[in-house]
Structures are given as C-alpha cells and as structure tokens.
PDB file of C-alpha atoms in Angstrom:
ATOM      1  CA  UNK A  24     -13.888 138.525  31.481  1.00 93.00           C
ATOM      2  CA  UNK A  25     -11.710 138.832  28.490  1.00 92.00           C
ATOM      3  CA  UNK A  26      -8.694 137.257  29.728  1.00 94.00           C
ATOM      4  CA  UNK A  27     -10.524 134.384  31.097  1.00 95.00           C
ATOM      5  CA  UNK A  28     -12.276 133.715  27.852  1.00 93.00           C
ATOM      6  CA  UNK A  29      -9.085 133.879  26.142  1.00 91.00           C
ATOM      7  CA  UNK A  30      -7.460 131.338  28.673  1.00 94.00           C
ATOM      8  CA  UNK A  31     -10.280 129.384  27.333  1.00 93.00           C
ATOM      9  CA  UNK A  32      -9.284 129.291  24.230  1.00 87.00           C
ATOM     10  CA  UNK A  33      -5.850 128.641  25.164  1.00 86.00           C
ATOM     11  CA  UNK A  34      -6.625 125.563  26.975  1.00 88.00           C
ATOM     12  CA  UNK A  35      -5.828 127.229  30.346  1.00 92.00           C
ATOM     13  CA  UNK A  36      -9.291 126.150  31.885  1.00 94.00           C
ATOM     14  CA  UNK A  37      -8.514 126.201  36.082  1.00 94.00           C
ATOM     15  CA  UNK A  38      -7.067 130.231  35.421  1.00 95.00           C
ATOM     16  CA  UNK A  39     -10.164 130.465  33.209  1.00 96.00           C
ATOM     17  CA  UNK A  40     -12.415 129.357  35.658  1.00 97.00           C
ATOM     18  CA  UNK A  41     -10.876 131.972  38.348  1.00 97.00           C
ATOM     19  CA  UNK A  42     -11.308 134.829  36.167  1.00 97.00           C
ATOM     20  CA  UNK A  43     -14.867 134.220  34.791  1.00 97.00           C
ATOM     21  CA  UNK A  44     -15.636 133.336  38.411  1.00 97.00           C
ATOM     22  CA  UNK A  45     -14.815 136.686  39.250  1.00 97.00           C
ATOM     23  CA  UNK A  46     -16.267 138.579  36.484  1.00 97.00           C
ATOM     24  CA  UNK A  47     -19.581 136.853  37.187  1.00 97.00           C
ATOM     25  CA  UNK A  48     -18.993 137.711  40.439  1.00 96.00           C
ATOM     26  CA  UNK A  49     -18.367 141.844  39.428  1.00 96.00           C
ATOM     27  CA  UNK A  50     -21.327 141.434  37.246  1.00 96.00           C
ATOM     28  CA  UNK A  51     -23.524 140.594  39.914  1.00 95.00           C
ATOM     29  CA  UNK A  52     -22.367 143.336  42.291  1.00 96.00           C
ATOM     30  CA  UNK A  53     -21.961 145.995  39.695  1.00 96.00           C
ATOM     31  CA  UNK A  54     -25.477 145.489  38.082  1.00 95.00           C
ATOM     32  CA  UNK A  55     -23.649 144.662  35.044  1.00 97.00           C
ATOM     33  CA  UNK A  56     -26.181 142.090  33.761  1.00 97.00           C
ATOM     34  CA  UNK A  57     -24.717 141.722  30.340  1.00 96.00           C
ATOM     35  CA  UNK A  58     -20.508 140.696  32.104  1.00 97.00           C
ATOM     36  CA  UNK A  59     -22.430 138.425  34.530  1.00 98.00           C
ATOM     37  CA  UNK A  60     -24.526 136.581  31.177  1.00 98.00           C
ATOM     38  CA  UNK A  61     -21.543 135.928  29.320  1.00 97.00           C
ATOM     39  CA  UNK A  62     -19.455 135.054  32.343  1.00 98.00           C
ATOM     40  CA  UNK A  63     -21.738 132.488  33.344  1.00 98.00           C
ATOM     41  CA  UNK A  64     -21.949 131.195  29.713  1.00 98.00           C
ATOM     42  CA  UNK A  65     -18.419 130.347  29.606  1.00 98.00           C
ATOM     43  CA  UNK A  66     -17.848 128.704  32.734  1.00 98.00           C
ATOM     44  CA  UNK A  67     -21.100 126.851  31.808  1.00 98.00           C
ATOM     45  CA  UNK A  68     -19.620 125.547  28.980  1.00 97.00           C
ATOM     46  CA  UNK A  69     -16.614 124.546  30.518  1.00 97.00           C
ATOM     47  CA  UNK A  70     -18.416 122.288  33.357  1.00 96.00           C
ATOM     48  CA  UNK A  71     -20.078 120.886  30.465  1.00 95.00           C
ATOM     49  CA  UNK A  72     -17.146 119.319  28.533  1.00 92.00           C
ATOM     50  CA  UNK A  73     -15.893 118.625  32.228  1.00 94.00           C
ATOM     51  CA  UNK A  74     -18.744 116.254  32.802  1.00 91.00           C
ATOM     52  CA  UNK A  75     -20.807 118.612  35.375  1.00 94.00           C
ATOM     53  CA  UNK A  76     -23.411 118.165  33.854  1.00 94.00           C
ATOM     54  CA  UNK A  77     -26.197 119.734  36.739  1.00 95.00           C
ATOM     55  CA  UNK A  78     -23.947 122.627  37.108  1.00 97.00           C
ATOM     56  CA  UNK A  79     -23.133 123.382  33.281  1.00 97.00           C
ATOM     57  CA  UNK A  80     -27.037 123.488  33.300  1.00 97.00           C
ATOM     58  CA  UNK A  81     -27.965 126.122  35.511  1.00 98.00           C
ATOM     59  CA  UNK A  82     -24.909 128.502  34.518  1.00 98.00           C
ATOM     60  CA  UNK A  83     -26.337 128.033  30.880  1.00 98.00           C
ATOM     61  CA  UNK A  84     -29.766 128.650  31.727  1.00 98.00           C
ATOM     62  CA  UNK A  85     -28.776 131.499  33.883  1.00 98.00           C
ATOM     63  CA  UNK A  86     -27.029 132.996  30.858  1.00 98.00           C
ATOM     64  CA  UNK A  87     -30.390 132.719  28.785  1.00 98.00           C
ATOM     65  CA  UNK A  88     -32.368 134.058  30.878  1.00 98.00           C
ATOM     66  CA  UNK A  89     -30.387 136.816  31.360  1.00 98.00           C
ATOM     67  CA  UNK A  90     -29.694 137.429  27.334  1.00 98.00           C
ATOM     68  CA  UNK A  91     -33.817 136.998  26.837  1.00 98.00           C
ATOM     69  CA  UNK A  92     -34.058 139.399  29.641  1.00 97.00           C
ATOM     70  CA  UNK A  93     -31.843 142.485  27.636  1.00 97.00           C
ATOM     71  CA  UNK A  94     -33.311 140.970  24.503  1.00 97.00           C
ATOM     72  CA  UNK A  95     -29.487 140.275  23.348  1.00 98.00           C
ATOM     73  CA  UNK A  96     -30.195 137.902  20.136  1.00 98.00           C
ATOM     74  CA  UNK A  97     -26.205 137.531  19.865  1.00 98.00           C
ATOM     75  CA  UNK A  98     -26.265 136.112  23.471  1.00 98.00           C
ATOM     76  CA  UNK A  99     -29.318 133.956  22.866  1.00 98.00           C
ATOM     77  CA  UNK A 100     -27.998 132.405  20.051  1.00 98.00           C
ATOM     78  CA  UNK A 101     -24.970 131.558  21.908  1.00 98.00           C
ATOM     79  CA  UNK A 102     -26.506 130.673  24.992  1.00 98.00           C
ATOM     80  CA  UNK A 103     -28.933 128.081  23.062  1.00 98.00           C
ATOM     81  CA  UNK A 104     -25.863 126.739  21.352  1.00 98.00           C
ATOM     82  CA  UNK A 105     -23.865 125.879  24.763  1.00 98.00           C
ATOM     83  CA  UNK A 106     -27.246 124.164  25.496  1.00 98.00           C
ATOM     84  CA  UNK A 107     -27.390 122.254  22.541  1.00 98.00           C
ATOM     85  CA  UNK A 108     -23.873 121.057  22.832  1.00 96.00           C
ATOM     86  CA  UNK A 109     -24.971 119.901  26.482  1.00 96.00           C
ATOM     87  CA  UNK A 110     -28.061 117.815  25.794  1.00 97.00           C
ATOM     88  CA  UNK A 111     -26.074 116.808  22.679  1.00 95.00           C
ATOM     89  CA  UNK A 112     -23.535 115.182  24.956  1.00 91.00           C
ATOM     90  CA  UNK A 113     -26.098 113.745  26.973  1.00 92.00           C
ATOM     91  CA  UNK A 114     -27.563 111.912  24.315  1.00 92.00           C
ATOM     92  CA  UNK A 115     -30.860 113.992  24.615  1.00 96.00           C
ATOM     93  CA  UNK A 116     -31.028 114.700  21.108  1.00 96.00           C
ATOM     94  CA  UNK A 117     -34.420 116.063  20.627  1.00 97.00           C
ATOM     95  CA  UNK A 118     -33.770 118.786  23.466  1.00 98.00           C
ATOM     96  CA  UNK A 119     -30.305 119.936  21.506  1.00 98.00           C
ATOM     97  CA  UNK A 120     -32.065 119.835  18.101  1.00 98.00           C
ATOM     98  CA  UNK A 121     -34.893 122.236  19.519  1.00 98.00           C
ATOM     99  CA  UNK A 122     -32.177 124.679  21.177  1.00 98.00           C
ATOM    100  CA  UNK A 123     -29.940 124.638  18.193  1.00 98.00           C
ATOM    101  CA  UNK A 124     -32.425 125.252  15.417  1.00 98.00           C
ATOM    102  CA  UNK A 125     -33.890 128.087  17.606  1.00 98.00           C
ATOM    103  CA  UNK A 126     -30.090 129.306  17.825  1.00 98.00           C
ATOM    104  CA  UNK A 127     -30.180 128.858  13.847  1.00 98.00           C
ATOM    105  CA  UNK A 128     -33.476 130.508  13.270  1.00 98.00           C
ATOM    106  CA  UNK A 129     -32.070 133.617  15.358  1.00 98.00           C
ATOM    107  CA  UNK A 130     -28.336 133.895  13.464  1.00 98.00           C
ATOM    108  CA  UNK A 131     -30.256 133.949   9.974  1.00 98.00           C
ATOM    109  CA  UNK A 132     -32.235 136.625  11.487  1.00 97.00           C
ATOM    110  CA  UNK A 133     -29.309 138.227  12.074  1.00 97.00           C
ATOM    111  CA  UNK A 134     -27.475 137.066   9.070  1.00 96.00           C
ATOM    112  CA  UNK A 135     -24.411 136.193  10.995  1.00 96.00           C
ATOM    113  CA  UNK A 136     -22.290 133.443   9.011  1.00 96.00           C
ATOM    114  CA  UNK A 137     -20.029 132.352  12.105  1.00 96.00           C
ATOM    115  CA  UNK A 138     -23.864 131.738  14.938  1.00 97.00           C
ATOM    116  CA  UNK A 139     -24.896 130.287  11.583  1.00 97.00           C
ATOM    117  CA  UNK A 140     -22.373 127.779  11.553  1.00 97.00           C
ATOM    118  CA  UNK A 141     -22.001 126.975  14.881  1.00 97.00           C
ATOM    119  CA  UNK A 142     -25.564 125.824  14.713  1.00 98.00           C
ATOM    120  CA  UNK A 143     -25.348 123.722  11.407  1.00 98.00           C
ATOM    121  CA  UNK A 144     -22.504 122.120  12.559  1.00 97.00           C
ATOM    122  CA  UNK A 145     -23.834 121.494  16.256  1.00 97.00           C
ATOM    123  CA  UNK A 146     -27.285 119.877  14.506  1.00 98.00           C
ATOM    124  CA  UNK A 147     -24.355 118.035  12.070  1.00 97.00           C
ATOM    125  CA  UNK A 148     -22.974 116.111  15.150  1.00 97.00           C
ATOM    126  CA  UNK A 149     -26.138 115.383  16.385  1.00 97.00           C
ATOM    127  CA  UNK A 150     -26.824 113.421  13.200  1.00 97.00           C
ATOM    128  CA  UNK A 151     -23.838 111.860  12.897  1.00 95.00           C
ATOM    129  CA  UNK A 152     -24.586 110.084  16.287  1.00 93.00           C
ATOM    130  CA  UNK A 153     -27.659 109.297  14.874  1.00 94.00           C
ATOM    131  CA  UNK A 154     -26.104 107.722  12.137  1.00 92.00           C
ATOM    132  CA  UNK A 155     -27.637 109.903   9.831  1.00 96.00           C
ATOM    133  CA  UNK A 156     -24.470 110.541   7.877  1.00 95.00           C
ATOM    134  CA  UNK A 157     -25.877 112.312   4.898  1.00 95.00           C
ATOM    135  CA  UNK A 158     -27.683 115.113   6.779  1.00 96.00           C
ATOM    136  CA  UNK A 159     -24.520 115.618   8.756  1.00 97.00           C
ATOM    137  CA  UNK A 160     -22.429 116.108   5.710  1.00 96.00           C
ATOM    138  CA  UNK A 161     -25.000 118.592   4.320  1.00 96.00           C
ATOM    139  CA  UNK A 162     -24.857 121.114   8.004  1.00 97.00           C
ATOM    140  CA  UNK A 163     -21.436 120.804   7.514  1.00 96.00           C
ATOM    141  CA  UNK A 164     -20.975 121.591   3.882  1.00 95.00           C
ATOM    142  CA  UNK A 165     -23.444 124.511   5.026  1.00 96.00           C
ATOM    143  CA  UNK A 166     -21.332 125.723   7.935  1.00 96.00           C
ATOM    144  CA  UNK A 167     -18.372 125.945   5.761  1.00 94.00           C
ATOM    145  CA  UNK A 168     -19.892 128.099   3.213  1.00 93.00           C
ATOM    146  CA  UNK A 169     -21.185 130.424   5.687  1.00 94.00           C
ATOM    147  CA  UNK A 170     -17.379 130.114   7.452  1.00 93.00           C
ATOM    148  CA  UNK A 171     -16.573 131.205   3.724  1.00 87.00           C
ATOM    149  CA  UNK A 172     -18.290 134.499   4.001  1.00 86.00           C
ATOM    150  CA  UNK A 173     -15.653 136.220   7.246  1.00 83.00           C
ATOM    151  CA  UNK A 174     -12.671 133.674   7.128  1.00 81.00           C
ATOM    152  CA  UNK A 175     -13.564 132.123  10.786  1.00 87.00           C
ATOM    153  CA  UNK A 176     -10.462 129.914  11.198  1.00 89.00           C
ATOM    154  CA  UNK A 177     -11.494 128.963  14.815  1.00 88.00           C
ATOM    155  CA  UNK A 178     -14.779 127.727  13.831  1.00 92.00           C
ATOM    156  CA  UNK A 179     -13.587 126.433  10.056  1.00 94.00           C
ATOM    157  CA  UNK A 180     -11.038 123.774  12.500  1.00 95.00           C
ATOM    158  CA  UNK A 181     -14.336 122.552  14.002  1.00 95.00           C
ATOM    159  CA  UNK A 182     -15.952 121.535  10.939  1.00 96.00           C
ATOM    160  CA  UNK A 183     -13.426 120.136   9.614  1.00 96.00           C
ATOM    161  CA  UNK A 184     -13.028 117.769  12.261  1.00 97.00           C
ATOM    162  CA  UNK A 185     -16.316 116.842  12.531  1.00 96.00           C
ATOM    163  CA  UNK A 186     -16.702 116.016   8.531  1.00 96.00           C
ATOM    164  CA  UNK A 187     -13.768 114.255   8.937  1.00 97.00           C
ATOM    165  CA  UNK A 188     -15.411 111.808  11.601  1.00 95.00           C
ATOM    166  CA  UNK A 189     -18.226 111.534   9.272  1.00 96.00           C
ATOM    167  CA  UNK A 190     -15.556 110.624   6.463  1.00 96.00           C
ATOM    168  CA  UNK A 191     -14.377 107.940   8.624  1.00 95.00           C
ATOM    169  CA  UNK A 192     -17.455 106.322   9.446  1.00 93.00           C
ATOM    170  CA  UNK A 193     -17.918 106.130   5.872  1.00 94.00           C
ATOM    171  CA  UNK A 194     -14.455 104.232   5.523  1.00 95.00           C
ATOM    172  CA  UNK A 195     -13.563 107.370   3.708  1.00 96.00           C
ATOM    173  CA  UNK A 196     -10.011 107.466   4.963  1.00 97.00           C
ATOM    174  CA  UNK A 197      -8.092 109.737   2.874  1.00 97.00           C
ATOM    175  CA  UNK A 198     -10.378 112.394   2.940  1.00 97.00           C
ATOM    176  CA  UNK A 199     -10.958 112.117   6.488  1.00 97.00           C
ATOM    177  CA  UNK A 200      -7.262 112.282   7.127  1.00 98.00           C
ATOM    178  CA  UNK A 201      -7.045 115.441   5.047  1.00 97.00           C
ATOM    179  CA  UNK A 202      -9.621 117.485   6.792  1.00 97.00           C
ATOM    180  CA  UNK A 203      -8.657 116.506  10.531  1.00 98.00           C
ATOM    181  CA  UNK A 204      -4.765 117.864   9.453  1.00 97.00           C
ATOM    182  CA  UNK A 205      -6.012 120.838   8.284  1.00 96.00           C
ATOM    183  CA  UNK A 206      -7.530 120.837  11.223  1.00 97.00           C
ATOM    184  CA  UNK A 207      -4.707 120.300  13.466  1.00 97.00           C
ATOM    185  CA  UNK A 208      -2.827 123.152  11.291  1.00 96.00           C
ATOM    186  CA  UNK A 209      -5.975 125.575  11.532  1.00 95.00           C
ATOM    187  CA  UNK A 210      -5.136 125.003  15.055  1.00 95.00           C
ATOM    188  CA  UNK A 211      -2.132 125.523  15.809  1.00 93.00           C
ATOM    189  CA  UNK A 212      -2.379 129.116  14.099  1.00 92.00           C
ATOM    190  CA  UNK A 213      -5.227 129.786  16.236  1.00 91.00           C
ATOM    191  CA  UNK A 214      -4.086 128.342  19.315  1.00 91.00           C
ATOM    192  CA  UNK A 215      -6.924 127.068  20.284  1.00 93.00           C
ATOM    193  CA  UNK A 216      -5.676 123.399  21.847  1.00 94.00           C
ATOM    194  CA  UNK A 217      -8.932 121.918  22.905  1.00 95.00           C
ATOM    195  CA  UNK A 218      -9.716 121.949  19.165  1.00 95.00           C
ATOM    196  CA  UNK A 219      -6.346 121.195  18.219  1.00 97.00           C
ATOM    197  CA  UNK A 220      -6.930 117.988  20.221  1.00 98.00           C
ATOM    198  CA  UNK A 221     -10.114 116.982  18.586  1.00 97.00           C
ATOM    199  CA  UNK A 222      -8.551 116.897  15.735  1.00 98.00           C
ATOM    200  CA  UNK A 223      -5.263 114.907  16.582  1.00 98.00           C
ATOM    201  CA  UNK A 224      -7.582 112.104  18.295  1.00 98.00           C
ATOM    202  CA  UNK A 225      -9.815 111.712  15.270  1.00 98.00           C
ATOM    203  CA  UNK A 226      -6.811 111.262  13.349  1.00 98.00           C
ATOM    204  CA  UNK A 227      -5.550 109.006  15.473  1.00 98.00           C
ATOM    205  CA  UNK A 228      -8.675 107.086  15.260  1.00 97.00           C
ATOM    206  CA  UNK A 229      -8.789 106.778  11.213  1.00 98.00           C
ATOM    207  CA  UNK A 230      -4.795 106.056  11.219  1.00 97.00           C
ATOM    208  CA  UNK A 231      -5.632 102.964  13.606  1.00 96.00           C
ATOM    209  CA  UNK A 232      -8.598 101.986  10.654  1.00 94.00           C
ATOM    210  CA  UNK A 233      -5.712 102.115   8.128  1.00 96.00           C
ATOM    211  CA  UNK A 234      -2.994  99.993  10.577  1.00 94.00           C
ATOM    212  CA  UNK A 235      -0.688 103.133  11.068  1.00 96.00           C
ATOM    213  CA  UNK A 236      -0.530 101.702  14.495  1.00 96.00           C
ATOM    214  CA  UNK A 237       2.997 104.201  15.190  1.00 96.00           C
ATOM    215  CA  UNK A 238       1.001 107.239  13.611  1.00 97.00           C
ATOM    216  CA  UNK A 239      -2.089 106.465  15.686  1.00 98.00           C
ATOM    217  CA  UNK A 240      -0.055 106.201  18.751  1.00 97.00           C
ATOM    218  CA  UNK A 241       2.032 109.214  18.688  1.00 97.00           C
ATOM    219  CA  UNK A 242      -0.682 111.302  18.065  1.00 98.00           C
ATOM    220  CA  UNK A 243      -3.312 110.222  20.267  1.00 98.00           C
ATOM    221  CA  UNK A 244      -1.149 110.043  23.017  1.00 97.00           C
ATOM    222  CA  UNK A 245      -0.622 114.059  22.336  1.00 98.00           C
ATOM    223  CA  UNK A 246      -4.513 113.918  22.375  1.00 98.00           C
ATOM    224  CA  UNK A 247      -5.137 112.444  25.891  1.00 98.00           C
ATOM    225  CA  UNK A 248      -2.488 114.242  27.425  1.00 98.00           C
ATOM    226  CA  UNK A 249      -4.195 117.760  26.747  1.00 97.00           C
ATOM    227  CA  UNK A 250      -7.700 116.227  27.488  1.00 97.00           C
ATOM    228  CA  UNK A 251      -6.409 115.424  30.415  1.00 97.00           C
ATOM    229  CA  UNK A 252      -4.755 118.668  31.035  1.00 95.00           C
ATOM    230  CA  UNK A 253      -8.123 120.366  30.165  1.00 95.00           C
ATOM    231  CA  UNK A 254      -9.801 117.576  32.526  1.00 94.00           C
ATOM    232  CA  UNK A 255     -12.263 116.985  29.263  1.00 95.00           C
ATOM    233  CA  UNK A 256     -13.317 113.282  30.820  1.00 96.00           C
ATOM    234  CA  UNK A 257     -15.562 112.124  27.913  1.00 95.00           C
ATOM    235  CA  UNK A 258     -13.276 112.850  25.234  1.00 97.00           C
ATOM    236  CA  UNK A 259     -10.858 110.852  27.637  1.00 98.00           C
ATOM    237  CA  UNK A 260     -12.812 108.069  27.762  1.00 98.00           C
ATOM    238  CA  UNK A 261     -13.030 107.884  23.965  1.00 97.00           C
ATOM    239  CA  UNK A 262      -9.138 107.908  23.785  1.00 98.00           C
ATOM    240  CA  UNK A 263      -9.098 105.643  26.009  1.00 98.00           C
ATOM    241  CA  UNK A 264     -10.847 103.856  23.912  1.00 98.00           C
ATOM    242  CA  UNK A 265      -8.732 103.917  20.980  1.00 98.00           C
ATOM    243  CA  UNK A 266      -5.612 103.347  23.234  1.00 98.00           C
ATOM    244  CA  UNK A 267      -7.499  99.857  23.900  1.00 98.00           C
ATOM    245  CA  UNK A 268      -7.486  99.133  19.696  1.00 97.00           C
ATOM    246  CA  UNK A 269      -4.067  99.822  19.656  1.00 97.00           C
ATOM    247  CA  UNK A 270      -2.971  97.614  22.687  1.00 97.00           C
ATOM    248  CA  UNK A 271      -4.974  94.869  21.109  1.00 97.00           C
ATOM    249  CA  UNK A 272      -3.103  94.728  17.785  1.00 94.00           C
ATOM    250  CA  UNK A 273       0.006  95.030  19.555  1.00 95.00           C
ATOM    251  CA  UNK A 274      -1.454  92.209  21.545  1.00 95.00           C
ATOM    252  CA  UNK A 275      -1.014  93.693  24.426  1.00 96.00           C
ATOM    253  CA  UNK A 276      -4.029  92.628  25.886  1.00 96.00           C
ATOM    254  CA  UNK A 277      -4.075  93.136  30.011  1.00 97.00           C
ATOM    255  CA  UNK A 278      -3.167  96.635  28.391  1.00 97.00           C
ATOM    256  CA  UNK A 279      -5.918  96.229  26.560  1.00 98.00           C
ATOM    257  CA  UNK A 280      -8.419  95.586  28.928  1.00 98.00           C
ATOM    258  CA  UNK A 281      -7.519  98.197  31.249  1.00 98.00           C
ATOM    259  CA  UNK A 282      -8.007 100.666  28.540  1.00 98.00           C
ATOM    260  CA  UNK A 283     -11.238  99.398  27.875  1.00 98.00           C
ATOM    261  CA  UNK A 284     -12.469  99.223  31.131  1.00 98.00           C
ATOM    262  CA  UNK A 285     -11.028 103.038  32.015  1.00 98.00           C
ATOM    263  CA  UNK A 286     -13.255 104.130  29.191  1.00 98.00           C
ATOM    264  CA  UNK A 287     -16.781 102.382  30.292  1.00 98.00           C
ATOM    265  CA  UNK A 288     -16.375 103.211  33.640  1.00 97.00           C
ATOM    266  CA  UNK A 289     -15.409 107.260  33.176  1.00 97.00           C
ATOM    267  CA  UNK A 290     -18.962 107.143  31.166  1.00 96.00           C
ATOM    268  CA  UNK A 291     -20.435 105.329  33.549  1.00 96.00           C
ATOM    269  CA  UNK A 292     -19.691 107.952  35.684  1.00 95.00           C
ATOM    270  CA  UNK A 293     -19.846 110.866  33.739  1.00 94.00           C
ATOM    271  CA  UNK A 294     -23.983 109.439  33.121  1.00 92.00           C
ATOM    272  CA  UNK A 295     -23.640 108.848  29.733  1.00 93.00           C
ATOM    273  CA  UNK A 296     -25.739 105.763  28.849  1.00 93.00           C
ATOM    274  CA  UNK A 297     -26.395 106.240  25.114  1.00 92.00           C
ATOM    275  CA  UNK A 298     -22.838 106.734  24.505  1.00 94.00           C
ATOM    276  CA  UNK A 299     -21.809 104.339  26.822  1.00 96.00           C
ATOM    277  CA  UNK A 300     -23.618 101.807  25.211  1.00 96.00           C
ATOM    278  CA  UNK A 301     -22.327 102.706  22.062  1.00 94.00           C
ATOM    279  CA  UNK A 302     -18.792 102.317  22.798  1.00 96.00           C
ATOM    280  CA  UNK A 303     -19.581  99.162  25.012  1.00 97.00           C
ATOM    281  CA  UNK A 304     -21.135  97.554  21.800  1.00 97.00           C
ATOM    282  CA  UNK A 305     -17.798  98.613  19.712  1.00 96.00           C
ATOM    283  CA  UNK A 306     -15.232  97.135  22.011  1.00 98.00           C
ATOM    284  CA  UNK A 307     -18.001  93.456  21.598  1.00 98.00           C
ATOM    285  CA  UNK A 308     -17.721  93.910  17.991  1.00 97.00           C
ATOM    286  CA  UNK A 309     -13.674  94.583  17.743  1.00 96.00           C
ATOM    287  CA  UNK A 310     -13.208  91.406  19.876  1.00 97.00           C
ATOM    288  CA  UNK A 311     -15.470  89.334  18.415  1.00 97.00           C
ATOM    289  CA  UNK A 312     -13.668  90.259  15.156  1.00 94.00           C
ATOM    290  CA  UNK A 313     -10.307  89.209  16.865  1.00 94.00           C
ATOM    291  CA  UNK A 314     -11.749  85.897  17.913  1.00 96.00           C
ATOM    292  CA  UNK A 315     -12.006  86.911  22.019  1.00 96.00           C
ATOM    293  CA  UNK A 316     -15.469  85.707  22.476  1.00 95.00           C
ATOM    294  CA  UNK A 317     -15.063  85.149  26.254  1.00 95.00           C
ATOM    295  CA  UNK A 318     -13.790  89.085  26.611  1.00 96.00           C
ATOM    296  CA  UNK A 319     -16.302  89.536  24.372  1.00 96.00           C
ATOM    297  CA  UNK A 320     -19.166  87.949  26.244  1.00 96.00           C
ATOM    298  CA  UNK A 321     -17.584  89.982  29.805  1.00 96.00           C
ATOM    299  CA  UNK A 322     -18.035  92.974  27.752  1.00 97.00           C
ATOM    300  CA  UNK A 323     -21.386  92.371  26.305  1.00 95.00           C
ATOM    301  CA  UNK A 324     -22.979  91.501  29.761  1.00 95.00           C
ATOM    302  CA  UNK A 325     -21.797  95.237  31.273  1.00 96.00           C
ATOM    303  CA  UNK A 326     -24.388  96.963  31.566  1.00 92.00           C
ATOM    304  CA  UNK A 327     -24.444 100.669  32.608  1.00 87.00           C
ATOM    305  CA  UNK A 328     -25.377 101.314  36.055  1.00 75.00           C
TER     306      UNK A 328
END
C-alpha cells in the first residue's frame, strides 16, 4: 500500500495501480477493512484524473463507506475530498461543493491544517470555474495559512498553482508567474511530478498571455509529455489547447487546427460538456480576435455530442 501510494506521488501511476490493486486485494482477504479503504481511495483517484469517470466513482464511494463504517474521520475527510475533486471535474459543482464542505466541516473538527486546506482549496477551484474569482482567492489565501501552521510543501505547490490561475484570469501576470515557479520549485523538492506539471502548464499558459511564445513552448511541451506519461487526458486536452495558441501566432495554422481539434474531441470523449464548452467558446473568441471568422464559425457550430 505504501509503495504504491508513493509511486503515486512519483508519477509512476501503471506500478501504482499494480500495487494498490493488490493491497485492496490483501485487504479484502485479510479482513483488513481499513488497507482495503485507502487502497481503493487511491486508485479511485487515479481513474479519476484518467477520465474513468464510472469507475473512479465506485472505488471512491467504496472507500467512504468503508471509512463511515470504522467511523475513521481522517478517511472521510479524504474520501469526500477525492469526491469533490471528481464531480468538480465533471462540472457538477453543487455535488463537489456539498462533499467538500462536509470534508471541511470534519478537518476543523479535527483541527487538521493540511484536510483543512485541501478542502479550501478544492471549493477555491470550484469557484474559479465559476468565475467567482474573489471567493477563490479568499479559500486559497485560507489554505495557505492553515499550510502555514505544519510546513506542507506538497499541498503549499497546489495552492500556489491554483492562485496563480486565478492571477492570470485576472491579467495579473507577474504575480501569477511568481506563484506557479514556486510552484514548479516546491515540486521538484517534493517530487511530486503530476503537480510539478500543473504548474509548468499554467505557466506556460500566462507566458503565451505575455508573447513569451519560446518560454511557453519549452515548458508546456515538458507539461504534456508527463500528462501524457501519467495518461492525465483532460489536462492533455487543455495543453493541447495552448499548443493550438502557440501554433496560431507562429501561424502555423493546419498545426493549429489539429491542436484544437485534439483538445475538443479528448473532452468530448472524456464527457466533459461544461468544460468542453468552455474551451470550445475560447478557441471562437481567439480566432475571431485573429480575424479567422470562417474557423471561427466551424468552431462555433461544434457542438458536444
């Protein structure tokens, strides 16, 4: 169980998946109900960010129950976090925000900093998709003072990268820019490289804002090659995404199109219609910007099916 949660970490997510496999597996045969919870949690969370959505489901609900069952509040709150994160993903924002603040209520019963600000910062994302920008910035200010408290490098990367999207959506490029490479640095001492990743691609993102087109490139092509490794498809499709900005101001447009069009349909398939939508209506925007109103218009008439 240990190793295979530390392969997690590591980014080694197929030997992961064999060793928590197994340890569910022991858990189950040895009457080991507590092994089998948190085995199940991980690998749920991992089918998550690999787009099985159905199967992330049950393994998290599995690992609930179970935690509910032994009336583990530590495994609870991380249980209802991993959900969260899920219906986050899907766009089901009222489920996550009902998971995480029960997640929230049960780390300040505990009066555990790092649960604490795993929650804030989960219900932070949520709001920044909502475009509710100043709520976000206030769970993450919050997560970081509780991060403050124990010195939780792992978690401190996280929020950092997620303020730093914020930042940018407020055209607040410096300081965006600033937190995601403290970010990348928190990362690299931590070796946690799904993070690390995170960070490098929302970097890459704000250096395309600022026409750092070399920046952007280098580092988002580091990006998408360990989403790739890590088989993380959404957070492929977003790079994708950003690969399309930068063929288009290279004017490298059949480039261009292919990077757009690798990004809708991964969402389309991953289920993903709010964001899917989203991103569709960004790629009508940049163009129409450019002056490509007949890409545009092919754009704008994809719908998600």
């Amino acid at each position: 169980l240990l190793q295979g949660e530390l392969r997690m970490i590591m980014g080694r997510w197929d030997r992961a998946v064999s060793d928590l496999t197994r340890a569910a597996a022991m858990g189950e045969g040895e009457n080991k109900p507590l092994i089998t919870g948190r085995a199940n949690l991980k690998l749920g969370q991992i089918e998550s960010r690999r787009g099985k959505k159905e199967a992330a489901e049950k393994r998290l609900q599995k690992a609930l129950k179970i935690a509910r069952k032994l009336s583990d509040r530590e495994e609870m709150t991380k249980a209802l976090q991993a959900l969260g994160e899920l219906h986050s993903t899907k766009g089901e924002f009222r489920e996550a925000k009902k998971a995480l603040r029960e997640a929230l209520s049960i780390a300040e019963e505990l009066d555990n900093p790092t649960l604490k600000a795993i929650s804030l910062t989960g219900l932070g994302i949520i709001y920044t998709n909502q475009d509710r920008t100043e709520l976000a910035i206030r769970q993450f200010e919050k997560a970081i003072a509780e991060l403050e408290k124990n010195e939780n490098t792992l978690e401190l990367a996280r929020v950092k990268i997620n303020l730093g999207t914020v930042q940018a959506s407020k055209d607040e490029y410096r300081e965006a820019i600033s937190n995601f490479e403290d970010a990348v640095e928190l990362c690299t001492q931590t070796g946690d490289i799904r993070q690390q990743a995170y960070a490098l691609s929302g970097a890459a993102h704000v250096y395309i804002l600022m026409g750092e087109e070399g920046t952007a490139r280098e580092y988002l092509e580091e990006a998408l090659s360990i989403f790739t490794r890590l088989g993380e498809r959404y957070k492929i499709a977003t790079s994708h995404m950003d690969l399309g900005r930068l063929y288009l101001a290279s004017g490298e447009f059949n480039r261009m199109k292919e990077a757009f069009d690798t990004s809708l349909k991964i969402l389309e398939d991953l289920k993903l219609p709010f964001y899917f939508d989203r991103i569709r209506d960004e790629i009508v925007t940049i163009l129409k910007r450019k002056g490509m109103r007949k890409e545009a218009g092919r754009y704008r008439k994809w719908s998600f099916s």
